[in-house]
Structures are given as structure tokens and as C-alpha cells.
Short mmCIF file of C-alpha atoms and ligand atoms in Angstrom, two decimals:
data_model
loop_
_atom_site.label_atom_id
_atom_site.label_comp_id
_atom_site.label_asym_id
_atom_site.label_seq_id
_atom_site.Cartn_x
_atom_site.Cartn_y
_atom_site.Cartn_z
CA MET A 1 6.23 25.80 26.11
CA THR A 2 6.74 25.46 22.55
CA GLY A 3 4.87 23.17 20.47
CA GLY A 4 5.13 20.08 17.97
CA ILE A 5 4.19 20.33 14.00
CA THR A 6 0.14 20.16 13.58
CA HIS A 7 -0.45 19.85 10.17
CA LEU A 8 1.12 19.13 6.07
CA ARG A 9 0.62 22.89 4.51
CA HIS A 10 1.90 21.85 1.51
CA VAL A 11 4.02 19.89 -1.27
CA ASP A 12 5.77 21.79 -3.96
CA LEU A 13 6.31 19.74 -7.02
CA ALA A 14 8.46 20.15 -10.00
CA VAL A 15 7.28 18.50 -13.68
CA VAL A 16 8.19 18.26 -17.16
CA ASP A 17 4.87 19.12 -18.96
CA PRO A 18 3.75 21.86 -15.84
CA ASP A 19 0.94 22.82 -18.47
CA ALA A 20 0.14 18.97 -18.24
CA GLU A 21 0.19 18.30 -14.95
CA ARG A 22 -2.01 22.25 -13.96
CA GLY A 23 -4.75 21.02 -16.14
CA PHE A 24 -4.93 17.98 -14.65
CA TYR A 25 -4.72 18.77 -10.66
CA ARG A 26 -7.58 21.30 -12.18
CA ASP A 27 -9.84 18.67 -14.34
CA VAL A 28 -9.64 15.51 -12.79
CA TRP A 29 -8.27 16.00 -8.56
CA GLY A 30 -10.82 18.99 -8.63
CA LEU A 31 -7.66 21.05 -7.14
CA VAL A 32 -8.26 25.31 -8.20
CA PRO A 33 -5.05 27.81 -9.71
CA MET A 34 -5.70 30.71 -7.24
CA ALA A 35 -2.45 32.02 -7.92
CA GLU A 36 1.12 31.98 -9.89
CA ASP A 37 4.48 33.45 -9.74
CA SER A 38 7.60 33.66 -11.19
CA GLY A 39 6.75 30.31 -12.91
CA ALA A 40 4.85 28.29 -9.37
CA LEU A 41 1.15 28.04 -10.04
CA PHE A 42 -0.42 27.96 -6.46
CA LEU A 43 -3.13 25.10 -5.44
CA ALA A 44 -5.87 25.71 -3.55
CA ALA A 45 -8.46 22.72 -2.19
CA GLU A 46 -11.83 24.10 -2.18
CA GLY A 47 -12.04 22.48 2.03
CA SER A 48 -8.89 23.30 2.75
CA ASP A 49 -7.64 27.10 4.36
CA GLU A 50 -3.98 26.67 3.49
CA GLN A 51 -3.45 29.36 0.64
CA TYR A 52 -2.68 25.99 -1.32
CA THR A 53 -2.15 22.34 -0.94
CA LEU A 54 0.11 21.74 -4.69
CA ARG A 55 2.94 24.01 -5.88
CA LEU A 56 4.68 23.56 -10.03
CA ARG A 57 6.37 24.47 -11.72
CA GLY A 58 8.21 23.63 -14.45
CA ALA A 59 12.12 22.07 -14.87
CA LEU A 60 13.55 19.36 -17.62
CA ALA A 61 13.30 16.34 -15.24
CA ARG A 62 10.98 15.83 -12.42
CA ARG A 63 10.99 16.26 -8.72
CA VAL A 64 10.42 17.30 -5.16
CA ASP A 65 10.96 20.60 -4.82
CA LEU A 66 10.28 20.74 -0.75
CA VAL A 67 7.37 19.71 1.71
CA ALA A 68 5.99 22.36 3.85
CA PHE A 69 5.09 21.57 7.86
CA GLY A 70 3.23 23.58 9.84
CA VAL A 71 3.03 24.70 13.76
CA ALA A 72 0.72 26.74 15.12
CA THR A 73 3.90 30.08 16.23
CA ARG A 74 7.07 31.77 15.63
CA ALA A 75 8.34 29.96 18.32
CA ASP A 76 7.41 26.83 17.23
CA VAL A 77 8.91 28.10 14.06
CA ASP A 78 11.99 29.20 16.13
CA HIS A 79 12.73 26.06 17.91
CA PHE A 80 13.15 24.12 14.89
CA ALA A 81 15.44 26.40 13.61
CA GLU A 82 17.68 25.69 15.90
CA ALA A 83 17.23 22.12 16.36
CA ALA A 84 17.55 21.28 12.77
CA SER A 85 21.04 23.51 12.98
CA ALA A 86 22.28 21.41 15.62
CA LEU A 87 22.15 19.15 12.92
CA GLY A 88 25.55 20.99 11.85
CA ARG A 89 24.11 20.86 8.09
CA GLY A 90 23.07 24.25 7.99
CA LEU A 91 19.87 25.78 7.03
CA VAL A 92 18.38 26.06 3.32
CA THR A 93 16.98 29.67 4.56
CA GLU A 94 16.65 31.00 8.16
CA PRO A 95 13.42 31.51 10.14
CA GLY A 96 12.15 35.33 8.36
CA THR A 97 9.52 36.31 6.91
CA LEU A 98 7.43 34.13 4.03
CA GLN A 99 7.01 35.31 -0.14
CA THR A 100 5.06 32.82 -0.88
CA PRO A 101 0.81 33.13 -0.71
CA GLY A 102 -0.04 34.63 2.71
CA GLY A 103 3.07 34.82 4.08
CA GLY A 104 3.41 33.68 7.67
CA TYR A 105 7.46 33.21 8.60
CA GLY A 106 9.25 30.34 8.77
CA PHE A 107 12.57 28.86 7.58
CA ARG A 108 13.80 25.83 5.27
CA PHE A 109 15.96 23.24 5.74
CA LEU A 110 17.41 19.68 5.18
CA ASP A 111 16.62 15.52 6.18
CA ILE A 112 18.72 13.29 6.21
CA GLU A 113 18.84 12.22 2.82
CA GLY A 114 18.60 16.38 1.73
CA ARG A 115 14.80 16.73 0.63
CA THR A 116 13.98 20.16 1.44
CA LEU A 117 11.04 20.59 3.95
CA GLU A 118 10.02 23.64 5.67
CA ILE A 119 8.51 24.54 8.78
CA SER A 120 6.09 27.56 8.95
CA ALA A 121 4.07 29.52 11.22
CA GLU A 122 1.47 32.97 10.96
CA VAL A 123 0.43 32.30 7.18
CA GLN A 124 -2.82 33.17 7.08
CA PRO A 125 -5.82 31.71 5.69
CA ARG A 126 -7.56 30.89 2.91
CA ALA A 127 -11.17 32.07 3.04
CA ALA A 128 -12.62 27.44 3.02
CA ARG A 129 -16.06 26.34 2.01
CA GLU A 130 -18.35 23.07 3.13
CA VAL A 131 -17.47 20.78 0.65
CA GLY A 132 -21.35 19.42 0.20
CA PRO A 133 -22.38 15.84 -0.45
CA ARG A 134 -21.44 14.78 -3.71
CA GLU A 135 -19.42 16.79 -4.29
CA ALA A 136 -15.89 15.00 -4.88
CA ILE A 137 -13.50 17.17 -4.87
CA PRO A 138 -10.68 16.99 -1.87
CA THR A 139 -11.13 18.95 1.51
CA GLY A 140 -7.61 19.47 2.14
CA LEU A 141 -4.04 17.45 1.74
CA SER A 142 -3.74 14.27 3.90
CA HIS A 143 -0.66 12.06 3.87
CA VAL A 144 2.98 12.45 1.87
CA VAL A 145 4.65 9.08 1.68
CA LEU A 146 8.78 9.13 0.38
CA ASN A 147 10.13 6.46 -0.19
CA THR A 148 14.08 6.20 1.64
CA THR A 149 17.28 4.05 0.97
CA ASP A 150 17.15 4.47 5.00
CA LEU A 151 14.29 3.09 7.55
CA ASP A 152 15.77 3.56 10.23
CA GLY A 153 18.23 6.74 10.65
CA ALA A 154 14.67 8.54 8.63
CA VAL A 155 11.66 7.40 10.81
CA ARG A 156 14.50 8.44 13.34
CA PHE A 157 14.58 11.62 12.13
CA TYR A 158 11.35 12.22 11.06
CA THR A 159 10.42 11.27 16.14
CA GLU A 160 13.28 12.53 17.26
CA VAL A 161 14.76 15.91 15.80
CA LEU A 162 10.72 17.18 14.14
CA GLY A 163 8.58 14.96 17.21
CA PHE A 164 6.52 12.54 14.67
CA ARG A 165 5.71 9.80 16.22
CA VAL A 166 4.80 5.88 15.09
CA SER A 167 1.07 4.95 14.44
CA ASP A 168 1.63 1.97 12.59
CA TRP A 169 4.43 0.06 10.35
CA LEU A 170 4.31 -2.72 7.92
CA GLU A 171 6.40 -5.60 8.44
CA HIS A 172 10.03 -3.38 8.57
CA HIS A 173 9.60 -1.73 5.46
CA MET A 174 6.95 1.19 5.94
CA CYS A 175 6.50 3.57 9.05
CA PHE A 176 2.64 4.56 9.85
CA LEU A 177 3.57 8.43 10.91
CA ARG A 178 1.29 10.79 12.47
CA CYS A 179 1.70 15.17 14.46
CA ASN A 180 -1.88 15.19 15.02
CA GLN A 181 -4.76 13.08 16.43
CA TRP A 182 -5.08 10.85 12.69
CA HIS A 183 -3.01 7.70 12.18
CA HIS A 184 0.07 9.45 9.35
CA THR A 185 0.25 13.08 8.08
CA LEU A 186 3.73 11.18 7.02
CA ALA A 187 4.74 7.56 6.29
CA LEU A 188 8.21 6.36 5.09
CA THR A 189 8.62 3.43 3.09
CA ASP A 190 12.33 1.20 1.99
CA ASN A 191 12.82 1.52 -1.44
CA PRO A 192 16.09 1.03 -4.04
CA HIS A 193 16.12 5.80 -3.92
CA SER A 194 15.32 8.29 -2.56
CA SER A 195 11.99 9.27 -3.82
CA LEU A 196 8.07 11.15 -3.31
CA ASN A 197 5.87 7.42 -3.64
CA HIS A 198 2.90 9.28 -3.23
CA VAL A 199 0.66 12.24 -2.27
CA ALA A 200 -2.68 12.17 -0.59
CA TRP A 201 -5.60 14.34 -1.03
CA GLU A 202 -8.29 13.78 1.54
CA MET A 203 -12.15 13.23 -0.12
CA ARG A 204 -14.96 14.31 1.65
CA GLY A 205 -16.27 10.48 2.62
CA ILE A 206 -16.25 7.09 0.63
CA ASP A 207 -19.35 8.14 -2.24
CA GLU A 208 -17.28 11.64 -3.25
CA TYR A 209 -14.07 8.94 -3.00
CA MET A 210 -15.40 6.63 -5.44
CA ARG A 211 -17.25 9.66 -7.78
CA ALA A 212 -13.69 11.17 -8.39
CA THR A 213 -12.44 7.91 -8.04
CA GLY A 214 -14.33 7.09 -10.95
CA ARG A 215 -14.07 10.66 -12.83
CA ALA A 216 -10.38 10.17 -13.13
CA MET A 217 -11.31 6.85 -14.52
CA ARG A 218 -13.14 7.50 -16.71
CA ALA A 219 -10.61 10.39 -18.15
CA GLY A 220 -8.33 7.53 -19.08
CA ILE A 221 -6.09 8.42 -16.15
CA ASP A 222 -3.55 5.85 -15.33
CA LEU A 223 -4.69 3.38 -12.02
CA ALA A 224 -1.74 2.78 -9.88
CA TRP A 225 -3.36 0.37 -7.26
CA GLY A 226 -7.52 0.52 -5.33
CA PRO A 227 -10.25 1.10 -5.22
CA GLY A 228 -9.47 -0.24 -2.26
CA ARG A 229 -8.86 0.17 2.06
CA HIS A 230 -5.73 -0.46 3.88
CA GLY A 231 -5.48 -2.04 7.19
CA PRO A 232 -3.25 0.43 8.80
CA GLY A 233 -5.05 3.64 9.12
CA ASP A 234 -7.96 2.05 7.75
CA ASN A 235 -8.41 4.07 4.86
CA THR A 236 -9.75 3.95 1.22
CA PHE A 237 -6.63 4.13 -1.40
CA SER A 238 -7.05 5.08 -4.90
CA TYR A 239 -4.02 6.14 -6.54
CA PHE A 240 -2.90 7.27 -10.23
CA SER A 241 -0.85 8.43 -11.96
CA ALA A 242 -0.53 12.22 -12.62
CA PRO A 243 0.95 13.36 -16.46
CA SER A 244 4.26 13.44 -14.78
CA GLY A 245 4.54 10.02 -13.58
CA PHE A 246 4.12 10.76 -9.31
CA VAL A 247 1.68 9.02 -7.67
CA THR A 248 -1.20 10.93 -6.02
CA GLU A 249 -4.06 9.33 -4.20
CA PHE A 250 -8.64 10.12 -3.43
CA THR A 251 -8.21 8.90 0.42
CA THR A 252 -11.40 8.83 2.99
CA GLU A 253 -11.93 8.20 6.24
CA LEU A 254 -8.26 7.75 7.55
CA GLU A 255 -8.34 6.17 11.36
CA ARG A 256 -7.89 9.33 14.32
CA VAL A 257 -5.98 8.22 16.79
CA ASP A 258 -5.93 8.74 20.77
CA ASP A 259 -2.29 9.83 22.04
CA HIS A 260 -2.95 8.53 25.11
CA ALA A 261 -3.70 4.86 24.21
CA TRP A 262 -2.16 3.66 21.34
CA THR A 263 0.63 1.58 20.58
CA PRO A 264 1.73 1.23 17.40
CA ARG A 265 0.53 -2.77 15.51
CA VAL A 266 3.07 -4.65 12.43
CA PHE A 267 0.70 -5.45 9.46
CA ARG A 268 1.92 -8.12 7.36
CA ARG A 269 2.77 -7.26 3.99
CA ILE A 270 -0.50 -10.46 2.33
CA PRO A 271 -3.82 -8.54 1.04
CA GLU A 272 -5.43 -9.15 3.53
CA GLU A 273 -4.22 -6.77 4.97
CA SER A 274 -3.38 -4.05 2.76
CA ASP A 275 -6.78 -4.14 1.00
CA LEU A 276 -9.47 -5.58 3.73
CA TRP A 277 -12.22 -4.52 0.67
CA GLY A 278 -10.80 -7.26 -1.49
CA THR A 279 -11.39 -4.66 -4.42
CA ALA A 280 -7.23 -3.40 -5.66
CA VAL A 281 -7.55 -5.87 -8.24
CA VAL A 282 -4.79 -2.96 -10.28
CA ARG A 283 -1.24 -2.90 -8.77
CA LYS A 284 2.18 -1.55 -10.05
CA ALA A 285 5.28 -0.89 -8.44
CA GLU A 286 6.92 0.82 -10.03
CA PRO A 287 5.16 3.82 -10.32
CA PHE A 288 5.22 4.07 -6.79
CA VAL A 289 9.57 3.03 -6.76
CA GLY A 290 9.84 6.68 -8.84
CA VAL A 291 12.95 7.77 -9.91
CA PRO A 292 15.90 8.83 -7.00
CA ASP A 293 15.07 12.36 -7.37
CA PRO A 294 17.23 15.03 -8.34
CA GLY A 295 16.14 17.20 -5.65
CA ALA A 296 17.92 15.81 -3.31
CA TRP A 297 20.41 17.73 -1.37
CA THR A 298 19.67 20.13 -4.69
CA PRO A 299 16.89 22.96 -2.89
CA PRO A 300 14.72 24.59 -5.46
CA PRO A 301 15.31 27.98 -6.99
CA PHE A 302 12.60 29.20 -4.97
FE1 FE2 B 401 -1.43 7.12 1.25
#
């Protein structure tokens, strides 16, 4: 008996100005640089036992290098490698020992729009610490949202091949998917091109989320949308544009889902359902739309 994907592990990005991005994620966002190797910087979240939640490297144009998911066992890695092989596109890397911090056993493959995904197990956990009251630093990664040109195809791929479950829809525009008790670890949204919509970091609670939001606002970081609270997932949101232009989110209090008692709902694209508090007066569309990702069908160099 093999198990499914357990959680989101890390997101790897290439950016034009890695020094600016590193400074932003360290000083404004509250992540901790923990290792550097061959031009890649690994940043951890204090409250997470993942070795790193974000990998940054420099490149001529910004792109998504990969999205990494965890599974419980080596057998689960092999199971997903077989399922990915059956897609007929080959794998980017065969299952084997990972050379990234914490090691482990994993492989890489491409999804239906050529995004590089990694699935791994047995990565050595990092010594995390509990984030305390009023500490406005991320406790870990919450979710990633991908822009897709083929919403139904992408939902089919992530549910049928990777075992995600549909939690909710936002009309036929966005689909929220879970792999554990959290309402969404992944969401897919309709877009003119395939790209990254945003990456979200979990905060300890509302107070820490608001303090972090205020810190970023005071630092003059471009607020793309928020602060507010969404209908789907019931989570709070403050979206900012990082120096690279990629959107990053502080969130907390994401809804938990009981698999056996859950029926997916369809939310409407109206302010009353996307901004429950009515406080998210700033709303910019283009940072979320992004630009066509040059990482499609081109796995990262390492
Ligand atoms: Fe989000």
C-alpha cells in the first residue's frame, strides 16, 4: 500500500537579481538563509522542519525552477516515478539520492505544461523551533498557486496522477486542491499563459500575520492585494511583489478539511466572497498574471 503526497516541501525560483531577492526574503519576509551551493541560496522558515522552503539562483530571466512535494516513504517515491513514467514523456531525473540540503531520495519530472516537479522522501529534517507570540516570521510554506492555460487538464493531472483532492472551485476560474488536512496546498488558475501565480507562507496567527503585513508595507514593498480574508479556504491574505516580480503571500488560519465529510463548493468571483472582511482595497491583477515562464519544458540546470 503506497501513500500519497503529504505536503509541499519547497519552491525553487530563478531571478534576475538574486542579491535583492535574498535581502527581501531575509529582512522583510523573515526567512533564514541556511546554505549556499553552486550559486543557489537555500532559505528556511524558522518554524518548519524542512531544510529549506525557498531556493533562489540568478538567471537572465525570472523563472520557476521547480516545485517540490514530499511523500512518506521511498516506496511512495517509486510509485509516483512509475506513474510519471507512464505519461510517456520520460523523467527529468530517475529516483535516487538527492544532492540538496538534507539529502533524501527523490526524482524529477514534468507536469502537463512542462513545469518541473520533484517528489522526495527521507529528507533529513531540520531542527525547527516553535515560533512564539508576536514573532512575525513564517512558520512554513502554506501553498503554491500555478497559472495554467488548461485548467481542466491541469486539475485532471494533479488529481489523477498525483492524487490531489478538489476542495473548492472559484467559478470555473480557480481550483483549490489538497493533499492533507489543509484546504489547499496547491491551486490552479486559468491564465493566458502558464506561470507562477504566487507562493504563500503560513504565519503563527492573525497578530503575527498582521505584523508581518505591516512590516512589508512600511518597507515600501509593493502591495498587490490585501490585507484580507478569502472565502475559499477562509485564509487571510496579504500579497506582495518581491523584487523579482513574483508574488508572495503572508497567510494564516487556512481552513482544515475532513476528507470524509467534505463536498467541494463553488464560490463566486465577487468581492463579498474573495474578500470577506472588505479590507483588501488594493488589488492589482498583473503581478498575478505574470509573464510566460521560460522554465516550461526546460528543467533547471541543477
Ligand atoms: Fe494564496
